[in-house]
Short mmCIF file of C-alpha atoms and ligand atoms in Angstrom, two decimals:
data_model
loop_
_atom_site.label_atom_id
_atom_site.label_comp_id
_atom_site.label_asym_id
_atom_site.label_seq_id
_atom_site.Cartn_x
_atom_site.Cartn_y
_atom_site.Cartn_z
CA MET A 24 18.55 11.88 6.79
CA THR A 25 15.63 9.83 7.99
CA SER A 26 12.40 9.44 6.15
CA TRP A 27 8.89 10.98 6.42
CA TYR A 28 7.24 7.64 7.03
CA ASP A 29 9.36 6.42 9.88
CA GLU A 30 11.81 8.08 11.82
CA SER A 31 13.44 4.64 12.99
CA LYS A 32 14.20 3.95 9.19
CA GLU A 33 12.08 1.07 9.19
CA GLN A 34 10.05 0.46 6.31
CA ILE A 35 6.36 1.34 6.25
CA LYS A 36 4.34 -0.83 8.68
CA GLU A 37 1.17 -2.84 8.05
CA ASN A 38 -0.87 -0.66 10.49
CA GLU A 39 0.29 2.62 9.13
CA VAL A 40 -1.17 4.73 6.08
CA GLN A 41 1.02 7.65 4.90
CA VAL A 42 -0.54 10.19 2.76
CA LEU A 43 1.75 12.74 0.80
CA ARG A 44 0.36 15.83 -0.75
CA VAL A 45 2.14 17.34 -3.59
CA ASP A 46 1.43 20.78 -5.45
CA LEU A 47 2.40 20.26 -8.80
CA ASN A 48 2.30 24.07 -9.59
CA GLY A 49 5.77 24.34 -8.10
CA LEU A 50 7.37 21.58 -10.06
CA ASP A 51 7.76 22.54 -13.58
CA PRO A 52 11.49 23.03 -13.18
CA ILE A 53 12.04 19.38 -12.42
CA GLY A 54 9.65 18.09 -15.03
CA SER A 55 12.24 17.02 -17.41
CA ALA A 56 14.28 15.32 -14.83
CA LEU A 57 11.24 13.44 -13.78
CA ASN A 58 10.43 12.42 -17.48
CA THR A 59 13.84 10.80 -17.57
CA ILE A 60 12.94 8.29 -14.81
CA LEU A 61 9.54 7.24 -16.44
CA SER A 62 9.49 3.78 -18.16
CA PRO A 63 8.88 3.70 -21.93
CA ASP A 64 5.27 2.89 -21.67
CA GLU A 65 4.74 5.83 -19.33
CA ARG A 66 6.45 8.17 -21.77
CA GLU A 67 4.44 6.87 -24.46
CA ARG A 68 1.19 7.44 -22.32
CA ALA A 69 2.67 11.08 -21.58
CA ASP A 70 3.02 11.66 -25.29
CA GLY A 71 -0.61 10.65 -26.03
CA PHE A 72 -1.99 13.62 -24.04
CA ARG A 73 -3.74 16.11 -26.23
CA PHE A 74 -2.91 19.04 -24.03
CA ALA A 75 0.45 19.96 -22.78
CA ILE A 76 -0.96 20.84 -19.29
CA HIS A 77 -2.32 17.20 -18.88
CA LYS A 78 1.14 15.82 -20.16
CA GLN A 79 2.86 17.84 -17.76
CA ARG A 80 0.79 16.80 -14.82
CA PHE A 81 1.07 13.17 -15.67
CA ILE A 82 5.00 13.42 -15.86
CA LEU A 83 5.03 15.26 -12.47
CA THR A 84 2.67 12.89 -10.72
CA ARG A 85 4.26 9.61 -12.14
CA GLY A 86 7.65 10.91 -11.67
CA MET A 87 7.15 12.01 -8.02
CA LEU A 88 5.24 8.65 -7.36
CA ARG A 89 8.41 6.82 -8.54
CA ILE A 90 10.52 9.11 -6.36
CA VAL A 91 8.45 8.48 -3.28
CA LEU A 92 8.12 4.74 -3.61
CA GLY A 93 11.94 4.61 -4.38
CA ALA A 94 12.66 6.38 -1.13
CA CYS A 95 10.49 4.08 0.64
CA LEU A 96 11.95 0.99 -0.58
CA LYS A 97 15.42 2.32 -0.85
CA ARG A 98 15.52 1.48 -4.63
CA ARG A 99 16.24 3.51 -7.65
CA PRO A 100 12.92 5.10 -8.82
CA GLY A 101 13.59 4.41 -12.39
CA ASP A 102 14.09 0.62 -11.71
CA LEU A 103 10.77 0.09 -10.14
CA ILE A 104 8.27 -1.93 -12.28
CA PHE A 105 4.33 -1.37 -12.00
CA SER A 106 1.95 -4.16 -12.96
CA TYR A 107 -1.93 -3.21 -13.73
CA GLY A 108 -5.08 -4.80 -12.51
CA GLU A 109 -7.87 -5.75 -14.66
CA TYR A 110 -9.34 -2.34 -14.36
CA GLY A 111 -6.04 -0.49 -14.59
CA LYS A 112 -5.06 -0.01 -10.93
CA PRO A 113 -1.22 0.27 -10.76
CA ARG A 114 0.62 -1.80 -8.17
CA LEU A 115 4.31 -2.56 -7.63
CA LEU A 116 5.36 -5.73 -9.21
CA ARG A 117 6.10 -8.03 -6.12
CA THR A 118 9.91 -8.93 -5.68
CA ALA A 119 11.99 -9.65 -2.68
CA GLU A 120 12.67 -5.99 -2.13
CA THR A 121 9.10 -4.57 -2.59
CA PRO A 122 7.26 -7.08 -0.23
CA HIS A 123 3.93 -5.48 0.76
CA LEU A 124 4.03 -1.81 -0.27
CA ALA A 125 0.63 -0.73 -1.56
CA PHE A 126 -0.11 2.56 -2.93
CA ASN A 127 -2.82 4.53 -4.64
CA VAL A 128 -2.55 7.99 -6.56
CA SER A 129 -5.25 10.58 -7.07
CA HIS A 130 -4.87 13.98 -8.74
CA SER A 131 -7.24 17.07 -9.31
CA GLU A 132 -5.80 20.15 -11.19
CA ASP A 133 -2.59 20.84 -9.60
CA LEU A 134 -2.84 18.58 -6.44
CA ALA A 135 -1.62 15.04 -6.53
CA VAL A 136 -2.07 12.76 -3.57
CA PHE A 137 -0.25 9.55 -2.71
CA ALA A 138 -1.39 6.97 -0.13
CA LEU A 139 1.03 4.38 0.98
CA THR A 140 0.49 1.28 3.15
CA ALA A 141 1.74 -2.20 3.40
CA GLY A 142 -0.13 -5.58 3.26
CA THR A 143 -3.52 -4.29 2.34
CA GLU A 144 -5.48 -2.34 -0.27
CA VAL A 145 -5.92 1.33 -0.27
CA GLY A 146 -7.68 3.88 -2.41
CA VAL A 147 -7.51 7.64 -2.52
CA ASP A 148 -9.50 10.40 -4.21
CA VAL A 149 -9.22 14.19 -4.31
CA GLU A 150 -11.55 16.56 -6.13
CA LEU A 151 -11.92 20.30 -6.59
CA LEU A 152 -15.06 21.49 -5.00
CA ARG A 153 -16.49 23.74 -7.50
CA PRO A 154 -19.94 24.95 -7.94
CA ARG A 155 -21.72 22.93 -10.62
CA GLU A 156 -25.32 23.56 -11.90
CA ASP A 157 -25.67 19.75 -12.50
CA LEU A 158 -24.94 18.76 -9.05
CA ASP A 159 -28.30 17.34 -8.17
CA GLY A 160 -28.34 15.50 -11.48
CA LEU A 161 -25.00 14.01 -10.88
CA ALA A 162 -26.11 12.98 -7.33
CA ARG A 163 -29.13 11.23 -8.72
CA THR A 164 -27.02 9.28 -11.45
CA ALA A 165 -23.99 8.49 -9.19
CA PHE A 166 -25.48 7.88 -5.70
CA SER A 167 -27.23 4.82 -4.40
CA TYR A 168 -30.86 5.25 -3.56
CA ALA A 169 -30.13 5.67 0.24
CA GLU A 170 -27.44 8.36 -0.50
CA PHE A 171 -29.67 10.22 -2.82
CA ASP A 172 -32.26 10.18 -0.23
CA ASN A 173 -29.92 11.69 2.29
CA TYR A 174 -28.70 14.36 -0.21
CA ARG A 175 -32.19 15.48 -1.17
CA GLN A 176 -32.90 16.39 2.68
CA LEU A 177 -29.96 18.83 2.64
CA THR A 178 -30.43 22.65 2.02
CA PRO A 179 -29.07 23.95 -1.51
CA ALA A 180 -26.11 25.49 0.54
CA GLU A 181 -25.25 22.17 2.36
CA ARG A 182 -25.33 20.20 -1.01
CA PRO A 183 -21.92 21.00 -2.76
CA ARG A 184 -19.71 19.85 0.12
CA ALA A 185 -21.92 16.78 0.87
CA PHE A 186 -21.90 15.74 -2.82
CA TYR A 187 -18.00 16.01 -2.95
CA ARG A 188 -17.68 14.16 0.44
CA CYS A 189 -20.07 11.50 -0.71
CA TRP A 190 -18.40 11.32 -4.28
CA THR A 191 -14.76 11.15 -2.97
CA ARG A 192 -15.44 8.46 -0.39
CA LYS A 193 -17.21 6.35 -3.13
CA GLU A 194 -14.61 6.83 -5.63
CA ALA A 195 -11.85 6.00 -2.94
CA PHE A 196 -13.42 2.71 -2.15
CA ILE A 197 -13.88 1.68 -5.72
CA LYS A 198 -10.18 2.56 -6.18
CA ALA A 199 -9.22 0.50 -3.14
CA ILE A 200 -11.06 -2.63 -4.53
CA GLY A 201 -9.37 -1.80 -7.86
CA HIS A 202 -12.57 -1.84 -9.98
CA GLY A 203 -12.91 1.98 -10.51
CA PHE A 204 -16.10 3.02 -12.30
CA ALA A 205 -16.57 -0.60 -13.42
CA TYR A 206 -17.95 -1.36 -10.03
CA PRO A 207 -21.70 -0.37 -9.57
CA LEU A 208 -22.04 2.60 -7.69
CA ASP A 209 -25.60 1.75 -6.29
CA GLN A 210 -24.20 -1.36 -4.59
CA PHE A 211 -22.93 0.33 -1.66
CA ASP A 212 -23.45 3.58 0.62
CA VAL A 213 -21.19 5.81 2.13
CA SER A 214 -21.87 8.72 4.54
CA MET A 215 -22.03 12.45 3.40
CA GLY A 216 -21.73 14.21 6.62
CA GLU A 217 -18.43 15.07 8.66
CA CYS A 218 -17.64 11.47 9.48
CA ALA A 219 -16.64 9.22 6.72
CA ALA A 220 -17.93 5.56 6.82
CA LEU A 221 -18.98 2.85 4.76
CA LEU A 222 -22.52 2.31 5.64
CA ARG A 223 -23.46 -0.64 3.33
CA LEU A 224 -21.89 -2.93 0.83
CA ASN A 225 -24.20 -5.34 -0.97
CA GLY A 226 -23.59 -8.92 -0.06
CA GLU A 227 -21.37 -8.00 2.80
CA PRO A 228 -23.25 -7.42 6.05
CA ASN A 229 -20.11 -6.77 8.06
CA ALA A 230 -18.30 -4.50 5.51
CA GLY A 231 -18.53 -1.47 7.83
CA ALA A 232 -16.41 -3.48 10.39
CA ARG A 233 -13.92 -4.49 7.49
CA TRP A 234 -13.55 -1.17 5.56
CA SER A 235 -12.51 2.17 6.81
CA LEU A 236 -13.15 5.51 5.13
CA GLN A 237 -11.26 8.70 6.21
CA ASN A 238 -11.42 12.46 5.36
CA LEU A 239 -8.13 13.79 4.10
CA LYS A 240 -6.67 17.09 5.02
CA THR A 241 -6.75 18.57 1.74
CA PRO A 242 -6.14 22.49 0.97
CA GLU A 243 -9.29 24.34 0.33
CA PRO A 244 -11.23 24.07 -1.92
CA PHE A 245 -10.19 20.46 -2.40
CA VAL A 246 -12.03 17.51 -0.80
CA GLY A 247 -10.30 14.20 -0.29
CA ALA A 248 -11.13 10.82 0.91
CA LEU A 249 -9.14 7.60 1.76
CA ALA A 250 -10.37 3.98 2.00
CA ILE A 251 -8.47 1.11 3.37
CA ALA A 252 -9.29 -2.52 3.93
CA GLY A 253 -8.79 -2.68 7.74
CA ILE A 254 -9.99 -0.84 10.68
CA ASN A 255 -6.81 -0.62 13.05
CA PHE A 256 -4.28 1.76 11.46
CA HIS A 257 -2.45 5.06 12.07
CA LEU A 258 -2.95 7.81 9.37
CA SER A 259 -0.28 10.63 8.96
CA GLU A 260 -0.35 13.11 6.28
CA PHE A 261 2.30 15.47 4.93
CA ASP A 262 3.09 18.09 2.25
CA LEU A 263 5.92 17.37 0.14
CA LEU A 264 7.10 20.86 -0.57
CA PRO A 265 8.66 21.98 -4.02
CA GLU A 266 12.17 22.31 -2.30
CA MET A 267 11.82 18.60 -0.89
CA CYS A 268 10.87 17.38 -4.36
CA THR A 269 13.75 19.29 -5.96
CA ALA A 270 16.27 17.74 -3.42
CA LEU A 271 14.67 14.13 -3.98
CA VAL A 272 15.03 14.53 -7.79
CA GLU A 273 18.53 15.77 -7.40
CA GLN A 274 19.52 12.78 -5.55
CA THR A 275 17.97 10.42 -8.08
CA ILE A 276 19.64 12.20 -11.09
CA ALA A 277 22.98 11.89 -9.18
CA GLY A 278 22.66 8.20 -9.53
CA GLY A 279 21.37 7.41 -5.93
CA GLN A 280 18.28 6.43 -4.14
CA PRO A 281 16.28 9.20 -2.96
CA GLU A 282 16.15 9.80 0.85
CA ALA A 283 13.05 11.21 2.18
CA PRO A 284 13.18 14.35 4.33
CA VAL A 285 12.31 14.29 7.98
CA LEU A 286 8.64 15.68 8.55
CA SER A 287 6.87 15.72 11.59
CA ARG A 288 4.45 12.78 12.20
CA THR A 289 0.96 13.44 13.71
CA GLU A 290 -1.85 11.26 13.92
CA SER A 291 -4.51 12.67 11.59
CA ARG A 292 -7.06 9.78 11.83
CA GLN A 293 -10.61 10.90 12.63
CA ASP A 294 -12.24 8.85 15.25
CA CYS A 295 -16.02 8.83 14.73
CA SER A 296 -16.81 6.30 17.29
CA LYS A 297 -17.33 8.91 20.07
C1 COA B 330 -9.70 4.69 -11.34
C2 COA B 330 -10.64 5.74 -11.82
C3 COA B 330 -11.72 5.76 -10.77
C4 COA B 330 -9.77 7.13 -11.70
O1 COA B 330 -10.66 8.20 -11.81
P1 COA B 330 -10.03 9.63 -11.88
O2 COA B 330 -11.01 10.49 -11.11
O3 COA B 330 -10.00 10.02 -13.34
O4 COA B 330 -8.73 9.84 -11.40
P2 COA B 330 -7.81 9.96 -9.91
O5 COA B 330 -6.99 11.13 -10.15
O6 COA B 330 -8.73 9.93 -8.94
O7 COA B 330 -6.89 8.73 -10.04
C5 COA B 330 -6.17 8.43 -11.21
C6 COA B 330 -4.99 7.47 -10.73
O8 COA B 330 -5.86 6.18 -10.22
C7 COA B 330 -4.86 5.16 -10.42
N1 COA B 330 -5.79 4.07 -10.91
C8 COA B 330 -5.96 3.87 -12.28
N2 COA B 330 -6.87 2.85 -12.53
C9 COA B 330 -7.40 2.46 -11.33
C10 COA B 330 -8.16 1.51 -10.66
N3 COA B 330 -8.88 0.64 -11.47
N4 COA B 330 -8.32 1.30 -9.29
C11 COA B 330 -7.63 2.23 -8.57
N5 COA B 330 -6.73 3.15 -9.01
C12 COA B 330 -6.68 3.25 -10.15
C13 COA B 330 -3.80 5.48 -11.32
O9 COA B 330 -2.58 5.67 -10.38
C14 COA B 330 -4.31 6.81 -11.86
O10 COA B 330 -3.26 7.77 -11.99
P3 COA B 330 -2.69 8.10 -13.61
O11 COA B 330 -3.82 8.42 -14.44
O12 COA B 330 -1.61 9.09 -13.25
O13 COA B 330 -2.06 6.75 -13.92
C15 COA B 330 -11.16 5.64 -13.33
O14 COA B 330 -10.13 5.82 -14.13
C16 COA B 330 -11.65 4.21 -13.54
O15 COA B 330 -12.89 3.99 -13.24
N6 COA B 330 -10.89 3.32 -14.13
C17 COA B 330 -11.35 2.07 -14.38
C18 COA B 330 -11.50 1.87 -15.88
C19 COA B 330 -12.90 1.10 -16.11
O16 COA B 330 -12.75 -0.14 -16.29
N7 COA B 330 -13.84 1.75 -16.40
C20 COA B 330 -15.04 1.05 -16.80
C21 COA B 330 -15.90 2.18 -17.42
S1 COA B 330 -17.66 1.90 -16.64
#
């Protein structure tokens, strides 16, 4: 079997981004197996959730992240060690066997998304698009002056999607740089139309030429965005179906390294230059 990320069995390349979507809804039967590959600190975190559903989603997401990274690196998922940045961004502890693999994770309700690349920072965000009465107030607080100005010119019907596009693009960016919400949201502007772009980054006049933002192909009613430091890359998006997750977990529990299933690879990068 060969993997989803490269049919020639090579490791993920520096100009490639792979995005894997996992519907957690079908994964309850493998929850306890995934729990066994978590590290002691991850299990402690899982036990700290107040509601069982949040605990279960954490176990499923973190467990599948380990499986996916293990398949990419040809390592046992339970052996992988994460380190955490100043603001909590998880990264793989660098060793000779884990040279450049970078990843980021987002989850919303039952959808988990993993973005994988090599040699550069990546951030991802997914959100459930739901009608909220406080959307305009949230936009006023979270958006930059220019973004809010754009938002205000939209009709009420256009606002929800524009809000979530802008929000997920902003969050993907602050996750790519690893600061999360510790980074001031008024210090940069992103687009809120169909094309994703970083329009301004305070103090970096050429930021738009250094950073790429992309829409993700999330199932309705989710909205998703990816941010990556770089402009030349290929983006492929895949669904890891429940039966694939189960097979990967069974290989892992049998004591081996998971081998990722073959999935067809299609370019999904949106070209907004035309
Ligand atoms: C990172 C952050 C934006 C995630 O927000 P969210 O909408 O709750 O969650 P998402 O589902 O999109 O992402 C969560 C995942 O992002 C990753 N993550 C955590 N901290 C991260 C960071 N600083 N940068 C990038 N990714 C991060 C983790 O994999 C996490 O998954 P886990 O909860 O299963 O461990 C948010 O938690 C944050 O801002 N953290 C920084 C903390 C901080 O310093 N805040 C200051 C308060 S102003």
